[in-house]
Coordinates of C-alpha atoms in Angstrom, one line a residue:
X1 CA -13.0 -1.4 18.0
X2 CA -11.7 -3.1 14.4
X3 CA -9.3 -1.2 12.5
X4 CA -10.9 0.4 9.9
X5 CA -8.8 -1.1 7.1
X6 CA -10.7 -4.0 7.7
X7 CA -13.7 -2.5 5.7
X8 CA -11.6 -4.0 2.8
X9 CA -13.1 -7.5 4.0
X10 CA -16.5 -6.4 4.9
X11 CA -17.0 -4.3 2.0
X12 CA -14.0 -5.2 -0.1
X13 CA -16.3 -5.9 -3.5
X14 CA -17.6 -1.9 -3.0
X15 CA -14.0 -0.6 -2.2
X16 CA -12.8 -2.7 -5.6
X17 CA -15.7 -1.4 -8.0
X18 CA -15.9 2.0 -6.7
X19 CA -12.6 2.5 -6.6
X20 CA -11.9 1.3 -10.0
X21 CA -9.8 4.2 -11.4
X22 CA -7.1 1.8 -8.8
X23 CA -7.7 -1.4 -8.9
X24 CA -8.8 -2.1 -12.6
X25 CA -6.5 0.6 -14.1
X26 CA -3.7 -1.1 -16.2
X27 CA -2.0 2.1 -16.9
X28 CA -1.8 3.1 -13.4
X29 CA 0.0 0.0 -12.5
X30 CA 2.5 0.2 -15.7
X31 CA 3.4 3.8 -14.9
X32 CA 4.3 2.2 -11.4
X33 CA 6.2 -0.3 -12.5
X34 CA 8.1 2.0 -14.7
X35 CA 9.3 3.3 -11.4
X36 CA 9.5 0.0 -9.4
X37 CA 11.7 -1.6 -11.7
X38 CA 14.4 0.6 -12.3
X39 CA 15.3 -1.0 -8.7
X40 CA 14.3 -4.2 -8.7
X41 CA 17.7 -6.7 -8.9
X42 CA 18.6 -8.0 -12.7
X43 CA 17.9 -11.9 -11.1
X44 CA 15.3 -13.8 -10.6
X45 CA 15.2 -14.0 -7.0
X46 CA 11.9 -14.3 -4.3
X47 CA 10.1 -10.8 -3.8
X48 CA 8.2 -10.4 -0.9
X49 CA 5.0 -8.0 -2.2
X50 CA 3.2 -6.6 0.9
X51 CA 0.0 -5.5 0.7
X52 CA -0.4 -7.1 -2.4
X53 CA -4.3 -6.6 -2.7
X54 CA -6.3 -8.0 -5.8
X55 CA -2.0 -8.7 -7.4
X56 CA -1.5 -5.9 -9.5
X57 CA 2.1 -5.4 -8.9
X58 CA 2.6 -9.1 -7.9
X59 CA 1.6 -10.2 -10.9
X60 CA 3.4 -7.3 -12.9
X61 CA 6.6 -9.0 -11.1
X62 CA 5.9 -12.4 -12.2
X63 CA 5.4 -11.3 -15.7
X64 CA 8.8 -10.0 -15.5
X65 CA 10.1 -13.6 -14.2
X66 CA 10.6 -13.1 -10.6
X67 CA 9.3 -15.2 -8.5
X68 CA 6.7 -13.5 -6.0
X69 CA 5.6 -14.0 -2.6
X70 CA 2.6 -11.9 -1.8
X71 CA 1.0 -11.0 1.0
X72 CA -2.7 -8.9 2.0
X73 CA -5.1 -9.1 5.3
X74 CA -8.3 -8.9 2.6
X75 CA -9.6 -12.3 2.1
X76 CA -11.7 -11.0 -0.6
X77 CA -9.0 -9.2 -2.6
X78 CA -6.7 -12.2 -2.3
X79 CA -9.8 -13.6 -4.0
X80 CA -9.9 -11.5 -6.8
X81 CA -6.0 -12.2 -7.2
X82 CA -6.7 -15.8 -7.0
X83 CA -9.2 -15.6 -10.1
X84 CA -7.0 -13.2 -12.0
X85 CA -4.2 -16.0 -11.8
X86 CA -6.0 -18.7 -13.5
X87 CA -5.3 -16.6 -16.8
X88 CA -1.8 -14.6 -15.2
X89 CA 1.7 -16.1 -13.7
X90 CA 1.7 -18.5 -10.8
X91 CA 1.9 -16.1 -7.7
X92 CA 2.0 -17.3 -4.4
X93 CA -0.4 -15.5 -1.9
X94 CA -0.9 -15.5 1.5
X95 CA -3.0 -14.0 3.9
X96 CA -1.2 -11.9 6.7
X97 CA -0.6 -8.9 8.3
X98 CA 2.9 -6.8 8.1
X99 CA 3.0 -6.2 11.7
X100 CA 3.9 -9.6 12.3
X101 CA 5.1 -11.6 9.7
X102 CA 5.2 -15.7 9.1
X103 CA 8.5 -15.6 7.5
X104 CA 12.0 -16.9 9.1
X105 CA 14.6 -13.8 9.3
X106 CA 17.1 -13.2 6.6
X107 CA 14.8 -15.0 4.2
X108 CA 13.9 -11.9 1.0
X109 CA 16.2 -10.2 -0.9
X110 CA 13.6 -7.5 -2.0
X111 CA 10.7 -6.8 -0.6
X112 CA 7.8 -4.3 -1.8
X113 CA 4.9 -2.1 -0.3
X114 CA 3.2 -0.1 -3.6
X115 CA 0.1 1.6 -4.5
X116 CA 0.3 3.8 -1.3
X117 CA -0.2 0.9 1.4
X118 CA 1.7 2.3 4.2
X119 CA 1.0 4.9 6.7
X120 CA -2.7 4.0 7.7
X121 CA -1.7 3.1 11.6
X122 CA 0.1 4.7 14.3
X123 CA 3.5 5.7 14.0
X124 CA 4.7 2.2 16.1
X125 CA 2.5 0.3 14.6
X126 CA 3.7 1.3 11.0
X127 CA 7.5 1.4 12.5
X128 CA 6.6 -2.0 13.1
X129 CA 5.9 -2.8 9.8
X130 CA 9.3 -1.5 8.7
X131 CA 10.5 -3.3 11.5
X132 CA 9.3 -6.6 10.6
X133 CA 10.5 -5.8 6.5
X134 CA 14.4 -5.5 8.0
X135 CA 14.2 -8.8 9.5
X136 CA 13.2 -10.9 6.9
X137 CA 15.3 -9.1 4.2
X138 CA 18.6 -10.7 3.2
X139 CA 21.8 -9.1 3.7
X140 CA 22.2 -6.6 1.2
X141 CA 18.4 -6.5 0.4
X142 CA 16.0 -4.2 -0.7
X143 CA 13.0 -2.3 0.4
X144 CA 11.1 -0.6 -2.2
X145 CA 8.1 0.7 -0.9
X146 CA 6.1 4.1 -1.9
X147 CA 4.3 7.2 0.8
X148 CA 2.0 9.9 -0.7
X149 CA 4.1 13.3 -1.3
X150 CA 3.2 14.9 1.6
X151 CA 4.1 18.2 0.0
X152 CA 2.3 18.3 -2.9
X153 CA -0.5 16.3 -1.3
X154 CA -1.4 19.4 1.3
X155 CA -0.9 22.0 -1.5
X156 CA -3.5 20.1 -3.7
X157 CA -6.0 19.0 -0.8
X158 CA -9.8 19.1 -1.2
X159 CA -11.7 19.1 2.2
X160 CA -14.6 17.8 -0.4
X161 CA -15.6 15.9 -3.5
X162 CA -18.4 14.0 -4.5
X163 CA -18.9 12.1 -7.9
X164 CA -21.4 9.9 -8.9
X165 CA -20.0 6.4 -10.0
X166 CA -21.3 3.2 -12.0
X167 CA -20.9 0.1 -10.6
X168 CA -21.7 -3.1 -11.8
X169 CA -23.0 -4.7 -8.3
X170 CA -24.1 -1.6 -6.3
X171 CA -25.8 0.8 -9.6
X172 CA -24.7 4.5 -9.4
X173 CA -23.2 4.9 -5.9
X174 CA -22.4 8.3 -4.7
X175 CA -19.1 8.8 -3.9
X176 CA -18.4 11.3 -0.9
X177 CA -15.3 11.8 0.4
X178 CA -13.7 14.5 3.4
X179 CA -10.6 15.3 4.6
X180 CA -8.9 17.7 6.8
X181 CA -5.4 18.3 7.6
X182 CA -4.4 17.7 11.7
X183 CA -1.1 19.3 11.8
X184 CA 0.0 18.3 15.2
X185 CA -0.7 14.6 14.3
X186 CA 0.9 15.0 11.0
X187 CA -2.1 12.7 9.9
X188 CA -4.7 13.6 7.2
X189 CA -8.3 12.2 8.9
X190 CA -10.8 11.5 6.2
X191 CA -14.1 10.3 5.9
X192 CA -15.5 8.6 3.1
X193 CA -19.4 8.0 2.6
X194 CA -20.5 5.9 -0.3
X195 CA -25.0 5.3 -0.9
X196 CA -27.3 4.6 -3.5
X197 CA -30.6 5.0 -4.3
X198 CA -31.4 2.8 -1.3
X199 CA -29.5 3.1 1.8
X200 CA -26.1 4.4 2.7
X201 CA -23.2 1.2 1.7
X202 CA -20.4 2.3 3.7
X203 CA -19.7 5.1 5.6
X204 CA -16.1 5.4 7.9
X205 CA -14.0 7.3 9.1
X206 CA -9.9 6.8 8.4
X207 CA -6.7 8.2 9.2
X208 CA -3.1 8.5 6.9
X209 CA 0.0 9.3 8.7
X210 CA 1.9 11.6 5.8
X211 CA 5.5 11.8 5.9
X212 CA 8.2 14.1 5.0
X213 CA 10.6 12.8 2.6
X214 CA 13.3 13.6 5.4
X215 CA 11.2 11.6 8.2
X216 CA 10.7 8.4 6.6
X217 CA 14.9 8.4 5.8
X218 CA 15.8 9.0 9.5
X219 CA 13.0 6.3 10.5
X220 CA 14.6 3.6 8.2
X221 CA 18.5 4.7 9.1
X222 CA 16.8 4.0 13.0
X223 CA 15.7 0.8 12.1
X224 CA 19.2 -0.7 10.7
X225 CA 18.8 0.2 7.3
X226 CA 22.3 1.6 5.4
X227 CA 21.8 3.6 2.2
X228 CA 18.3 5.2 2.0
X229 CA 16.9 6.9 -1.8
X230 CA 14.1 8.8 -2.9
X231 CA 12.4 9.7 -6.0
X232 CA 9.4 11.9 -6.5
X233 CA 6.6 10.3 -8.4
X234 CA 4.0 11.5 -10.6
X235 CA 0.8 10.2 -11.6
X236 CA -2.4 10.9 -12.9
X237 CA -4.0 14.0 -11.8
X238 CA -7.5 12.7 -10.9
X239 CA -6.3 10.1 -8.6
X240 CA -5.6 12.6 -5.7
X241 CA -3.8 11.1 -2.8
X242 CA -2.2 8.7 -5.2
X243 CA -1.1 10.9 -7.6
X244 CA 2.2 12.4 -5.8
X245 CA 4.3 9.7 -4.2
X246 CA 7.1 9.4 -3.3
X247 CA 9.4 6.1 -4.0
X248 CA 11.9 5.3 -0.5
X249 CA 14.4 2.5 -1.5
X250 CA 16.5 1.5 1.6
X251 CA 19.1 -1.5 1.8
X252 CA 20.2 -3.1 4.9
X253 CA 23.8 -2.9 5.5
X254 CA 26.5 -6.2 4.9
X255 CA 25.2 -7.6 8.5
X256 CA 22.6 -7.3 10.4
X257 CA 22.3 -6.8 14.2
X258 CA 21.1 -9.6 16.3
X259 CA 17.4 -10.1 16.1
X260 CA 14.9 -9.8 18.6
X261 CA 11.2 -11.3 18.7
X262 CA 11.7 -13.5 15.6
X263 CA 9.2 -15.3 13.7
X264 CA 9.3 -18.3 11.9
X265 CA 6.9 -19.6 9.3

């Protein structure tokens, strides 16, 4: 059965118009960046943005004269990024997945994971992508990378909304959404239904793995990394699992252990 992140292909052009308050919100991304960059290094140096999505922080980056690598799974959102750049700085984009990167070892000196793109697989499977960041990252790099606020996330959860959005390709799509707390998984499962006037568009079922700030620290300390921070992040209020995040940066220590499993590009 396909992963259900890979509605973001098949239905990637509903996902972006629906989900607009996101992906065409300027503000959003600044108030981001606000935080992002108070960590980012003072030199130009090559950032490694994964799921990167339509660019939004990627090209934020470049504006600020790094030089970005950026990485999504969506062929259709790299699309959008590719169109955006013909008017933005050159980024270069990829299509991948984090699990298993095509880079050679030792290769970033920061790398990035924003706009709450991590926790939507198993435990190993998103240990993996942690994983797979400390290999590629210099000596002495950094891992930015943000997790919904678990905390303030189950005191503010909905188990329903509906709103009624307009779209430019679809009309006015009804937006229904469900979620429920599974404490033993630690995992908020969610379904999300969006229809117009004619048929239903999308309907699926997904799953986020919500961390404690505590968990995610002694998961990167198991990987390798050294010094591990945190920062609690607030957004807008109508953006609901988006809206409380919280920022991990983790450095890897002045050497690594060997490597195992490397990749190479």
């Amino acid at each position: 059965m396909s992963h259900w992140t890979n509605t973001y292909e098949t239905h990637g052009r509903l996902i972006y118009e629906v989900d607009a308050d996101v992906y065409q919100n300027q503000n959003l991304t600044n108030k981001e960046m606000d935080y992002v960059k108070m960590f980012l290094p003072t030199y130009p140096s090559p950032i490694l943005d994964l799921a990167c999505g339509i660019g939004r922080h990627a090209f934020a980056m470049a504006d600020m004269s790094y030089m970005v690598i950026a990485v999504d799974k969506s062929l259709f959102f790299l699309s959008i990024a590719l169109e955006k750049m013909k008017s933005r700085r050159y980024v270069e984009f990829h299509e991948g997945d984090a699990r298993k990167l095509e880079f050679r070892s030792d290769f970033f000196p920061t790398v990035t994971i924003l706009g709450n793109s991590f926790g939507y697989f198993r435990d190993a499977e998103n240990e993996k992508i942690l994983r797979e960041v400390f290999r590629v990252l210099k000596v002495g790099g950094t891992l930015i990378f943000d997790v919904v606020d678990r905390e303030r996330c189950l005191q503010k959860i909905i188990p329903y909304t509906h709103q009624s959005i307009e779209t430019a390709s679809f009309g006015i799509v009804s937006d229904e959404r469900w979620k429920k707390w599974d404490s033993d998984r630690r995992t908020l499962c969610c379904r999300k239904r969006h229809s117009n006037d004619e048929r239903v568009l999308l309907e699926t079922d997904y799953e986020i793995r919500l961390y404690e700030g505590g968990e995610i620290q002694q998961i990167l300390l198991s990987i390798g990394f050294g010094h591990v921070s945190m920062t609690k992040c607030e957004y807008e209020s109508n953006l609901g699992l988006m809206s409380n995040r919280l920022m991990m940066v983790a450095s890897t220590p002045n050497a690594h252990p060997p490597h195992h499993n490397l990749a190479a590009s």
